[in-house]
Short mmCIF file of C-alpha atoms in Angstrom, two decimals:
data_model
loop_
_atom_site.label_atom_id
_atom_site.label_comp_id
_atom_site.label_asym_id
_atom_site.label_seq_id
_atom_site.Cartn_x
_atom_site.Cartn_y
_atom_site.Cartn_z
CA MET A 19 -13.64 -9.36 15.96
CA LYS A 20 -12.02 -9.64 12.53
CA PHE A 21 -9.73 -7.11 10.86
CA ILE A 22 -9.64 -6.47 7.11
CA SER A 23 -7.23 -4.79 4.72
CA THR A 24 -7.87 -1.35 3.25
CA ARG A 25 -7.01 -2.81 -0.17
CA GLY A 26 -9.38 -5.73 0.04
CA ARG A 27 -7.12 -8.52 -1.17
CA ALA A 28 -5.59 -9.86 2.07
CA PRO A 29 -7.21 -12.41 4.39
CA SER A 30 -9.10 -11.13 7.42
CA LEU A 31 -7.27 -11.72 10.70
CA SER A 32 -7.92 -11.95 14.41
CA PHE A 33 -6.74 -9.16 16.70
CA ALA A 34 -3.61 -11.06 17.77
CA ASP A 35 -2.64 -11.94 14.20
CA THR A 36 -3.30 -8.35 13.09
CA VAL A 37 -0.95 -7.00 15.77
CA LEU A 38 1.81 -9.44 14.84
CA THR A 39 1.37 -8.91 11.09
CA GLY A 40 1.37 -5.11 10.78
CA LEU A 41 1.19 -4.42 7.05
CA ALA A 42 -1.33 -6.57 5.15
CA SER A 43 -0.04 -8.93 2.46
CA ASP A 44 -1.70 -6.79 -0.25
CA GLY A 45 0.11 -3.66 0.95
CA GLY A 46 -2.91 -2.30 2.80
CA LEU A 47 -3.50 -1.46 6.46
CA TYR A 48 -5.73 -3.42 8.79
CA VAL A 49 -8.93 -1.91 10.20
CA PRO A 50 -11.79 -3.49 12.18
CA GLU A 51 -14.43 -5.15 10.05
CA ASN A 52 -17.00 -3.43 12.26
CA LEU A 53 -16.36 -0.58 14.69
CA PRO A 54 -17.81 -1.10 18.19
CA LYS A 55 -20.22 1.63 19.26
CA PHE A 56 -21.15 2.97 22.69
CA SER A 57 -24.48 4.61 23.50
CA GLN A 58 -24.48 8.07 25.03
CA GLN A 59 -25.53 6.52 28.34
CA GLU A 60 -22.68 4.01 28.21
CA ILE A 61 -20.21 6.84 27.59
CA ALA A 62 -21.74 8.94 30.39
CA ASP A 63 -21.32 5.97 32.73
CA MET A 64 -17.55 6.08 32.06
CA ALA A 65 -17.22 9.50 33.69
CA GLY A 66 -15.04 9.34 36.78
CA LEU A 67 -13.13 6.22 35.75
CA ASN A 68 -9.36 6.42 36.12
CA TYR A 69 -7.34 6.28 32.92
CA SER A 70 -6.50 2.58 33.13
CA GLU A 71 -10.09 1.50 33.69
CA LEU A 72 -11.28 3.79 30.88
CA ALA A 73 -8.66 2.26 28.59
CA PHE A 74 -9.97 -1.20 29.40
CA ARG A 75 -13.58 -0.21 28.65
CA ILE A 76 -12.69 1.39 25.30
CA MET A 77 -10.30 -1.28 24.03
CA TRP A 78 -11.91 -4.44 25.36
CA PRO A 79 -14.35 -4.94 22.42
CA PHE A 80 -11.38 -5.10 20.02
CA VAL A 81 -9.42 -7.72 21.97
CA ALA A 82 -12.02 -9.85 23.79
CA GLU A 83 -11.61 -12.88 21.53
CA ASP A 84 -7.82 -13.05 22.00
CA LEU A 85 -7.11 -11.99 25.60
CA THR A 86 -8.62 -12.65 28.99
CA GLU A 87 -9.83 -9.72 31.08
CA ASP A 88 -6.98 -10.26 33.54
CA GLU A 89 -4.41 -10.29 30.72
CA MET A 90 -5.75 -7.07 29.24
CA ARG A 91 -5.95 -5.28 32.58
CA GLY A 92 -2.39 -6.37 33.37
CA ILE A 93 -1.08 -5.04 30.05
CA ILE A 94 -2.78 -1.68 30.65
CA GLU A 95 -1.59 -1.33 34.25
CA ARG A 96 2.02 -2.09 33.31
CA ALA A 97 1.87 0.21 30.27
CA TYR A 98 0.93 3.30 32.26
CA ALA A 99 2.71 2.53 35.55
CA ASN A 100 5.72 4.70 34.67
CA PHE A 101 3.86 7.85 33.60
CA ARG A 102 4.92 10.88 35.64
CA HIS A 103 1.46 12.38 36.24
CA ALA A 104 -1.32 10.62 38.13
CA ALA A 105 -3.90 11.81 35.60
CA ILE A 106 -1.84 10.16 32.79
CA ALA A 107 -3.15 12.75 30.27
CA PRO A 108 -3.78 15.98 32.24
CA LEU A 109 -5.61 18.96 30.74
CA VAL A 110 -4.33 22.55 31.01
CA GLN A 111 -6.48 25.56 30.09
CA THR A 112 -4.83 28.06 27.72
CA GLY A 113 -7.80 30.21 26.73
CA HIS A 114 -11.58 30.52 26.72
CA ASN A 115 -12.91 26.98 26.33
CA GLU A 116 -9.46 26.09 24.98
CA TRP A 117 -7.40 23.28 26.48
CA VAL A 118 -4.10 21.51 25.96
CA MET A 119 -4.03 17.78 26.74
CA GLU A 120 -0.53 16.84 27.89
CA LEU A 121 0.37 13.60 26.18
CA PHE A 122 4.04 13.82 27.13
CA GLN A 123 3.92 12.47 30.68
CA GLY A 124 5.26 9.05 29.67
CA PRO A 125 8.86 7.81 29.95
CA THR A 126 10.06 9.30 26.61
CA LEU A 127 8.13 12.61 26.87
CA ALA A 128 5.97 12.13 23.76
CA PHE A 129 2.44 11.00 22.92
CA LYS A 130 3.85 7.85 21.30
CA ASP A 131 4.29 6.41 24.80
CA PHE A 132 0.54 5.92 25.10
CA ALA A 133 0.53 3.40 22.27
CA LEU A 134 4.03 1.98 22.46
CA GLN A 135 4.18 1.23 26.18
CA PHE A 136 0.93 -0.65 25.60
CA LEU A 137 2.20 -2.34 22.42
CA GLY A 138 5.43 -3.50 24.05
CA GLN A 139 3.48 -5.19 26.84
CA LEU A 140 1.07 -6.68 24.32
CA PHE A 141 3.89 -8.04 22.15
CA ASP A 142 5.56 -9.59 25.17
CA LEU A 143 2.42 -11.45 26.22
CA LEU A 144 1.44 -12.66 22.74
CA LEU A 145 4.95 -13.83 21.83
CA LYS A 146 5.42 -15.71 25.10
CA LYS A 147 2.09 -17.46 24.57
CA ARG A 148 3.16 -18.47 21.05
CA GLY A 149 6.78 -19.27 21.86
CA GLU A 150 7.89 -17.02 19.02
CA LYS A 151 10.76 -14.55 18.56
CA VAL A 152 10.36 -11.62 16.14
CA VAL A 153 12.18 -8.63 14.67
CA VAL A 154 10.67 -5.17 15.12
CA LEU A 155 11.59 -2.80 12.30
CA GLY A 156 10.43 0.80 12.54
CA ALA A 157 10.97 4.25 11.09
CA THR A 158 10.81 7.43 13.14
CA SER A 159 10.68 11.13 12.46
CA GLY A 160 11.71 11.69 16.06
CA ASP A 161 9.41 10.34 18.77
CA THR A 162 8.20 6.90 17.67
CA GLY A 163 11.70 5.45 17.86
CA SER A 164 12.45 6.23 21.48
CA ALA A 165 8.96 5.20 22.60
CA ALA A 166 9.22 1.91 20.68
CA ILE A 167 12.66 1.19 22.10
CA GLU A 168 11.47 1.96 25.63
CA GLY A 169 8.46 -0.30 25.11
CA CYS A 170 10.47 -3.24 23.70
CA ARG A 171 13.90 -3.02 25.36
CA HIS A 172 12.96 -5.50 28.09
CA CYS A 173 11.17 -7.98 25.80
CA ASP A 174 13.02 -11.30 25.62
CA ASN A 175 11.42 -12.28 22.32
CA ILE A 176 12.14 -9.10 20.34
CA ASP A 177 15.13 -7.60 18.52
CA ILE A 178 14.32 -4.01 17.56
CA PHE A 179 15.80 -1.96 14.71
CA ILE A 180 14.81 1.70 14.44
CA MET A 181 15.68 3.96 11.50
CA HIS A 182 15.80 7.72 11.87
CA PRO A 183 16.83 10.31 9.23
CA HIS A 184 20.47 11.20 9.86
CA ASN A 185 20.87 14.74 11.31
CA ARG A 186 17.12 15.42 10.97
CA VAL A 187 15.89 14.79 14.51
CA SER A 188 16.62 16.89 17.57
CA GLU A 189 19.59 16.02 19.78
CA VAL A 190 17.34 14.95 22.64
CA GLN A 191 15.26 12.78 20.31
CA ARG A 192 18.40 11.11 18.93
CA LYS A 193 19.97 10.56 22.33
CA GLN A 194 16.78 9.02 23.70
CA MET A 195 17.19 6.29 21.09
CA THR A 196 20.92 5.86 20.72
CA THR A 197 21.85 5.78 24.41
CA VAL A 198 19.78 2.65 25.06
CA LEU A 199 22.57 0.05 24.99
CA SER A 200 20.46 -3.09 25.44
CA ASP A 201 21.66 -6.08 23.43
CA ASN A 202 18.36 -6.29 21.52
CA VAL A 203 18.29 -2.60 20.45
CA PHE A 204 19.81 -1.36 17.17
CA ASN A 205 19.68 2.23 15.88
CA ILE A 206 20.18 3.10 12.20
CA ALA A 207 20.77 6.68 11.06
CA LEU A 208 19.70 6.65 7.42
CA GLU A 209 21.23 9.15 5.01
CA GLY A 210 17.84 10.37 3.81
CA ASN A 211 14.57 11.77 5.15
CA PHE A 212 11.72 10.19 7.10
CA ASP A 213 9.83 9.17 3.99
CA ASP A 214 12.94 7.27 2.86
CA CYS A 215 13.00 5.48 6.23
CA GLN A 216 9.32 4.65 5.94
CA ASN A 217 9.80 3.32 2.41
CA MET A 218 12.60 1.05 3.66
CA VAL A 219 10.27 -0.41 6.27
CA LYS A 220 7.50 -1.07 3.75
CA ALA A 221 9.91 -2.67 1.25
CA SER A 222 11.34 -4.88 4.00
CA PHE A 223 7.91 -6.11 5.02
CA ALA A 224 7.15 -6.95 1.39
CA ASP A 225 10.27 -9.15 1.07
CA GLN A 226 11.58 -10.67 4.31
CA SER A 227 14.01 -13.11 2.70
CA PHE A 228 16.95 -11.30 4.33
CA LEU A 229 15.88 -12.55 7.79
CA PRO A 230 17.23 -15.74 9.38
CA ASP A 231 14.98 -18.81 9.27
CA GLY A 232 12.19 -18.69 11.82
CA ARG A 233 12.17 -14.91 12.23
CA ARG A 234 9.68 -12.39 10.85
CA LEU A 235 9.08 -8.67 11.01
CA VAL A 236 6.44 -7.00 13.13
CA ALA A 237 5.55 -3.31 12.98
CA VAL A 238 5.65 -0.66 15.69
CA ASN A 239 4.90 2.25 13.37
CA SER A 240 1.34 3.50 13.29
CA ILE A 241 0.55 1.03 10.53
CA ASN A 242 0.10 -1.35 13.49
CA TRP A 243 -3.56 -1.34 14.46
CA ALA A 244 -2.86 -1.67 18.21
CA ARG A 245 -1.19 1.75 18.22
CA ILE A 246 -4.24 3.45 16.75
CA MET A 247 -6.51 1.56 19.15
CA ALA A 248 -4.59 2.72 22.23
CA GLN A 249 -4.76 6.35 21.10
CA ILE A 250 -8.57 6.32 20.88
CA VAL A 251 -8.70 6.25 24.68
CA TYR A 252 -7.41 9.75 25.37
CA TYR A 253 -10.08 11.35 23.19
CA PHE A 254 -12.70 9.79 25.46
CA HIS A 255 -10.65 10.84 28.50
CA ALA A 256 -10.56 14.49 27.43
CA ALA A 257 -14.20 14.63 26.41
CA LEU A 258 -15.41 13.07 29.67
CA SER A 259 -13.30 15.57 31.62
CA LEU A 260 -14.94 18.51 29.82
CA GLY A 261 -18.61 17.61 29.90
CA GLY A 262 -18.90 14.92 27.27
CA PRO A 263 -20.94 13.18 26.08
CA HIS A 264 -23.54 15.76 27.08
CA ARG A 265 -21.86 18.31 24.82
CA PRO A 266 -19.47 17.97 21.87
CA VAL A 267 -15.73 18.36 22.46
CA ASN A 268 -13.52 19.17 19.47
CA PHE A 269 -9.82 18.50 18.87
CA SER A 270 -6.83 19.96 17.06
CA VAL A 271 -4.05 17.51 16.29
CA PRO A 272 -0.52 18.27 15.10
CA THR A 273 0.00 15.48 12.60
CA GLY A 274 2.24 14.19 9.87
CA ASN A 275 1.38 10.51 9.52
CA PHE A 276 -2.36 10.91 10.28
CA GLY A 277 -2.41 8.17 12.93
CA ASP A 278 -3.16 10.33 15.97
CA ILE A 279 -6.00 12.22 14.36
CA PHE A 280 -7.39 9.04 12.82
CA ALA A 281 -7.81 7.76 16.38
CA GLY A 282 -10.04 10.78 17.03
CA TYR A 283 -12.04 9.94 13.92
CA LEU A 284 -12.55 6.42 15.29
CA ALA A 285 -13.57 7.79 18.70
CA ARG A 286 -16.30 9.74 16.94
CA GLY A 287 -17.34 6.61 15.07
CA MET A 288 -17.61 4.77 18.40
CA GLY A 289 -20.13 7.32 19.64
CA LEU A 290 -18.12 10.20 21.12
CA PRO A 291 -19.71 13.56 20.11
CA ILE A 292 -17.03 15.38 18.08
CA ASN A 293 -18.05 18.04 15.57
CA GLN A 294 -14.62 19.14 14.39
CA LEU A 295 -11.16 17.61 14.02
CA VAL A 296 -8.46 20.08 12.97
CA ILE A 297 -5.52 18.72 10.97
CA ALA A 298 -2.54 20.89 11.95
CA THR A 299 0.51 20.67 9.67
CA ASN A 300 3.84 22.41 9.29
CA ALA A 301 5.41 23.34 5.94
CA ASN A 302 5.12 19.69 4.91
CA ASP A 303 1.46 20.31 4.32
CA ILE A 304 0.21 17.52 2.05
CA LEU A 305 -2.71 16.76 4.39
CA HIS A 306 -3.74 20.42 4.60
CA ARG A 307 -3.53 20.79 0.81
CA CYS A 308 -5.59 17.65 0.34
CA ILE A 309 -8.44 18.78 2.60
CA SER A 310 -8.39 22.47 1.64
CA ALA A 311 -7.66 22.28 -2.10
CA ASN A 312 -7.89 18.58 -3.10
CA ASP A 313 -4.16 18.69 -3.83
CA HIS A 314 -2.46 15.53 -2.61
CA SER A 315 0.69 15.94 -4.67
CA PRO A 316 4.06 15.04 -3.10
CA GLN A 317 6.52 17.92 -2.80
CA PRO A 318 10.14 18.03 -1.58
CA LEU A 319 10.35 17.47 2.15
CA VAL A 320 11.23 20.56 4.21
CA HIS A 321 13.38 20.32 7.35
CA SER A 322 11.49 22.27 10.03
CA LEU A 323 11.52 23.20 13.72
CA SER A 324 8.82 20.54 14.22
CA PRO A 325 10.70 17.49 12.86
CA SER A 326 8.22 14.86 14.02
CA MET A 327 5.83 16.26 11.38
CA ASP A 328 8.37 16.35 8.56
CA ILE A 329 6.47 13.74 6.58
CA MET A 330 5.10 13.85 3.04
CA VAL A 331 3.67 10.31 2.76
CA SER A 332 1.01 9.98 5.47
CA SER A 333 0.54 6.24 5.82
CA ASN A 334 -2.59 6.30 7.95
CA PHE A 335 -4.47 8.53 5.53
CA GLU A 336 -5.15 5.28 3.68
CA ARG A 337 -7.36 4.14 6.56
CA LEU A 338 -9.51 7.25 6.16
CA LEU A 339 -9.61 6.84 2.38
CA PHE A 340 -11.02 3.35 2.89
CA ASP A 341 -14.03 4.84 4.69
CA LEU A 342 -14.34 7.84 2.33
CA TYR A 343 -14.61 5.38 -0.57
CA ASP A 344 -17.25 3.26 1.21
CA ARG A 345 -14.72 0.57 2.20
CA ASP A 346 -13.99 -0.29 -1.42
CA GLY A 347 -10.52 -1.83 -1.24
CA ALA A 348 -10.10 -1.92 -5.02
CA ALA A 349 -10.80 1.81 -5.26
CA VAL A 350 -8.21 2.54 -2.55
CA ALA A 351 -5.63 0.33 -4.23
CA GLU A 352 -6.17 2.12 -7.52
CA LEU A 353 -5.97 5.53 -5.87
CA LEU A 354 -2.65 4.67 -4.23
CA ALA A 355 -1.11 2.69 -7.08
CA ASP A 356 1.58 5.34 -7.55
CA ARG A 357 2.40 7.25 -4.36
CA ARG A 358 4.72 9.56 -6.31
CA ALA A 359 1.87 10.84 -8.48
CA ALA A 360 -0.60 13.59 -7.58
CA MET A 361 -3.81 12.19 -6.12
CA LYS A 362 -7.22 13.82 -6.24
CA LEU A 363 -10.25 12.65 -4.30
CA ASP A 364 -13.59 12.44 -6.04
CA GLU A 365 -15.99 15.17 -4.97
CA ARG A 366 -18.17 12.88 -2.88
CA ALA A 367 -15.20 11.58 -0.87
CA LEU A 368 -13.81 15.09 -0.43
CA GLU A 369 -17.12 16.40 0.83
CA LYS A 370 -17.35 13.57 3.37
CA ALA A 371 -13.88 14.46 4.67
CA ARG A 372 -14.67 18.17 4.92
CA ARG A 373 -17.77 17.58 7.05
CA LEU A 374 -15.57 16.60 9.98
CA PHE A 375 -12.01 17.70 9.20
CA SER A 376 -10.64 21.22 8.97
CA SER A 377 -6.98 21.90 8.22
CA GLU A 378 -4.31 24.56 8.61
CA ARG A 379 -0.63 25.00 7.73
CA VAL A 380 1.68 26.80 10.18
CA GLY A 381 5.27 27.64 9.20
CA ASP A 382 8.33 27.94 11.42
CA GLU A 383 8.15 31.72 11.84
CA ARG A 384 4.59 31.65 13.14
CA THR A 385 5.36 28.58 15.28
CA VAL A 386 8.05 30.52 17.11
CA GLU A 387 5.71 33.49 17.58
CA VAL A 388 2.99 31.25 19.07
CA ILE A 389 5.40 29.71 21.58
CA ARG A 390 6.39 33.23 22.70
CA GLU A 391 2.85 34.66 22.74
CA VAL A 392 1.36 31.78 24.72
CA PHE A 393 4.20 31.87 27.25
CA GLU A 394 3.86 35.63 27.70
CA SER A 395 0.09 35.43 28.23
CA THR A 396 -0.12 32.24 30.31
CA GLU A 397 3.46 31.28 31.35
CA TYR A 398 2.75 27.92 29.70
CA LEU A 399 5.53 26.61 27.46
CA LEU A 400 4.60 24.77 24.26
CA ASP A 401 6.79 22.56 22.16
CA PRO A 402 6.76 23.51 18.42
CA HIS A 403 4.37 20.73 17.39
CA THR A 404 1.83 21.70 20.03
CA ALA A 405 2.21 25.37 19.07
CA ILE A 406 1.21 24.43 15.52
CA GLY A 407 -1.80 22.56 16.87
CA LEU A 408 -2.91 25.49 19.01
CA GLU A 409 -2.50 28.03 16.22
CA ALA A 410 -4.42 25.79 13.81
CA ALA A 411 -7.19 25.40 16.38
CA ARG A 412 -7.54 29.16 16.79
CA ARG A 413 -7.69 29.73 13.03
CA ALA A 414 -10.05 26.89 12.17
CA ARG A 415 -12.36 26.78 15.19
CA LYS A 416 -16.03 26.88 14.26
CA SER A 417 -17.66 27.24 17.70
CA SER A 418 -16.30 28.96 20.79
CA ALA A 419 -19.18 27.43 22.75
CA GLU A 420 -17.72 23.94 22.34
CA PRO A 421 -14.47 23.04 24.11
CA MET A 422 -11.45 22.79 21.82
CA VAL A 423 -8.65 20.48 22.94
CA CYS A 424 -5.21 20.68 21.38
CA LEU A 425 -3.13 17.52 21.71
CA ALA A 426 0.27 18.38 23.24
CA THR A 427 2.40 15.76 21.56
CA ALA A 428 5.82 16.34 23.14
CA HIS A 429 7.64 17.99 26.04
CA PRO A 430 9.28 21.33 25.11
CA ALA A 431 12.65 20.15 26.48
CA LYS A 432 12.95 17.90 23.42
CA PHE A 433 13.07 20.94 21.12
CA ALA A 434 15.53 23.39 22.59
CA GLU A 435 16.19 25.11 19.25
CA ALA A 436 12.58 26.18 18.78
CA VAL A 437 12.22 27.29 22.40
CA ASP A 438 15.41 29.32 22.21
CA LYS A 439 14.23 31.08 19.04
CA ALA A 440 10.99 32.02 20.78
CA LEU A 441 12.44 32.86 24.20
CA PRO A 442 16.20 33.45 23.85
CA GLY A 443 18.22 32.12 26.73
CA THR A 444 15.40 29.97 28.11
CA ARG A 445 16.64 26.59 29.23
CA VAL A 446 14.00 23.91 29.61
CA PRO A 447 15.29 21.24 31.99
CA LEU A 448 14.72 17.61 31.20
CA PRO A 449 12.79 15.64 33.83
CA HIS A 450 14.81 14.12 36.61
CA HIS A 451 15.14 10.67 35.04
CA MET A 452 16.79 12.23 31.98
CA GLN A 453 19.07 14.81 33.57
CA ASP A 454 22.24 13.16 32.24
CA LEU A 455 20.84 12.21 28.83
CA LEU A 456 23.13 14.41 26.74
CA GLU A 457 26.23 12.95 28.41
CA ARG A 458 25.29 9.29 27.92
CA GLU A 459 27.19 7.00 25.56
CA GLU A 460 25.62 6.55 22.12
CA ARG A 461 25.46 3.54 19.81
CA LEU A 462 24.20 3.87 16.24
CA GLN A 463 25.06 2.92 12.68
CA VAL A 464 24.99 5.50 9.87
CA LEU A 465 23.93 3.77 6.64
CA PRO A 466 23.36 4.90 3.04
CA ASN A 467 19.87 5.21 1.63
CA GLU A 468 20.02 1.73 0.10
CA LEU A 469 17.76 -1.20 0.93
CA SER A 470 20.59 -3.71 0.53
CA ALA A 471 22.67 -1.87 3.14
CA ILE A 472 19.80 -1.99 5.64
CA HIS A 473 19.18 -5.68 5.05
CA ASP A 474 22.87 -6.56 5.30
CA PHE A 475 23.16 -4.73 8.62
CA ILE A 476 20.09 -6.47 10.08
CA SER A 477 21.23 -9.89 8.87
CA ARG A 478 24.68 -9.48 10.43
CA ALA A 479 23.22 -8.20 13.71
CA LEU A 480 20.93 -11.22 14.02
CA ALA A 481 23.56 -13.78 13.04
#
């Protein structure tokens, strides 16, 4: 299988080269040249498979030319061996035909573990086979960083640098990153917001002259195709658990960077019956405004109780645009020529998006109310991101006859401030393996919002 750029001017690559390249040379994102499709009978035959075997079935068509079956099965088994729940992604019912899929059972208590535990294992295998050593550079709004560090900390051929916005992630999120004291792990607290961090990563990939000879950058952010691919699996898992493919199963996804919900879009393209995908945003609502009002204009970033969604430049939206514009890379490049300018979709592209996607915006006040209301009615505790997803699902849902699954993206213990606002005095204990997290020693570097400062720090660290 070959992978092509959303901007149409970069060479097509194999799966392995795509994973180790990240951002395409023309600034675009890689997508499969052709999406594999499963028949309804093939999907039905997957019912009853455990999560690891299902993951192999779904992902194998993408990787078959670059990995052996034994290599792929080994990567998957190691990736999910440390998840705390035997079901890997258990479902919890919160209402009539309404479900929460717990994607926080991994080692860092966030959905990013599904992709980044897999990606770390994949990197390790590919780099050992090639005898290559690389530099991982990533940006995080809260959860990607800790999951990436956990996935890469034991990799002999990787040095990892993660940028987070200084004082704009929760204490638990920060500590999960900065208390990993491995020699190959470096944390940067950037004096800016997440979009600034993300811009630093993109600029660094465009000009890698600051790296020592023989080293190159690879991406762990959701611009890396392997992350999106691994997230497709849990859509199939949820649907098969709730009667799919014999009936449609719909999803609501709290999202800022559009990667998680794009995986659902791909699952549908691979044959999974999905009639509705709900884009759930917080006050940083550029995706909601785009779908609901064709207003994709950047606005000042708002610091919210759901910091992992405090994003105004949604990188993975470009992958959807590529399909909305009939895979015309030149049209996508023109549309995104100036990310600071307001963007409007043409009516045909907008109509295509609205056939599948609904969207809602949920502010902090309502987020807190939803956490309280759901706990009082079910004794189930939501984190603020999942609360936004559940509220958006209830507002936007088109059919109560079809199951609606809200993706629970993080454990509530990571967001004590939001929980305390909803249920004053409630203490949510961290899982056993993190009981002493807040007392652990930290190591991080606070740097100004300047590309030269980032590059100087990385160069010195690698010297």
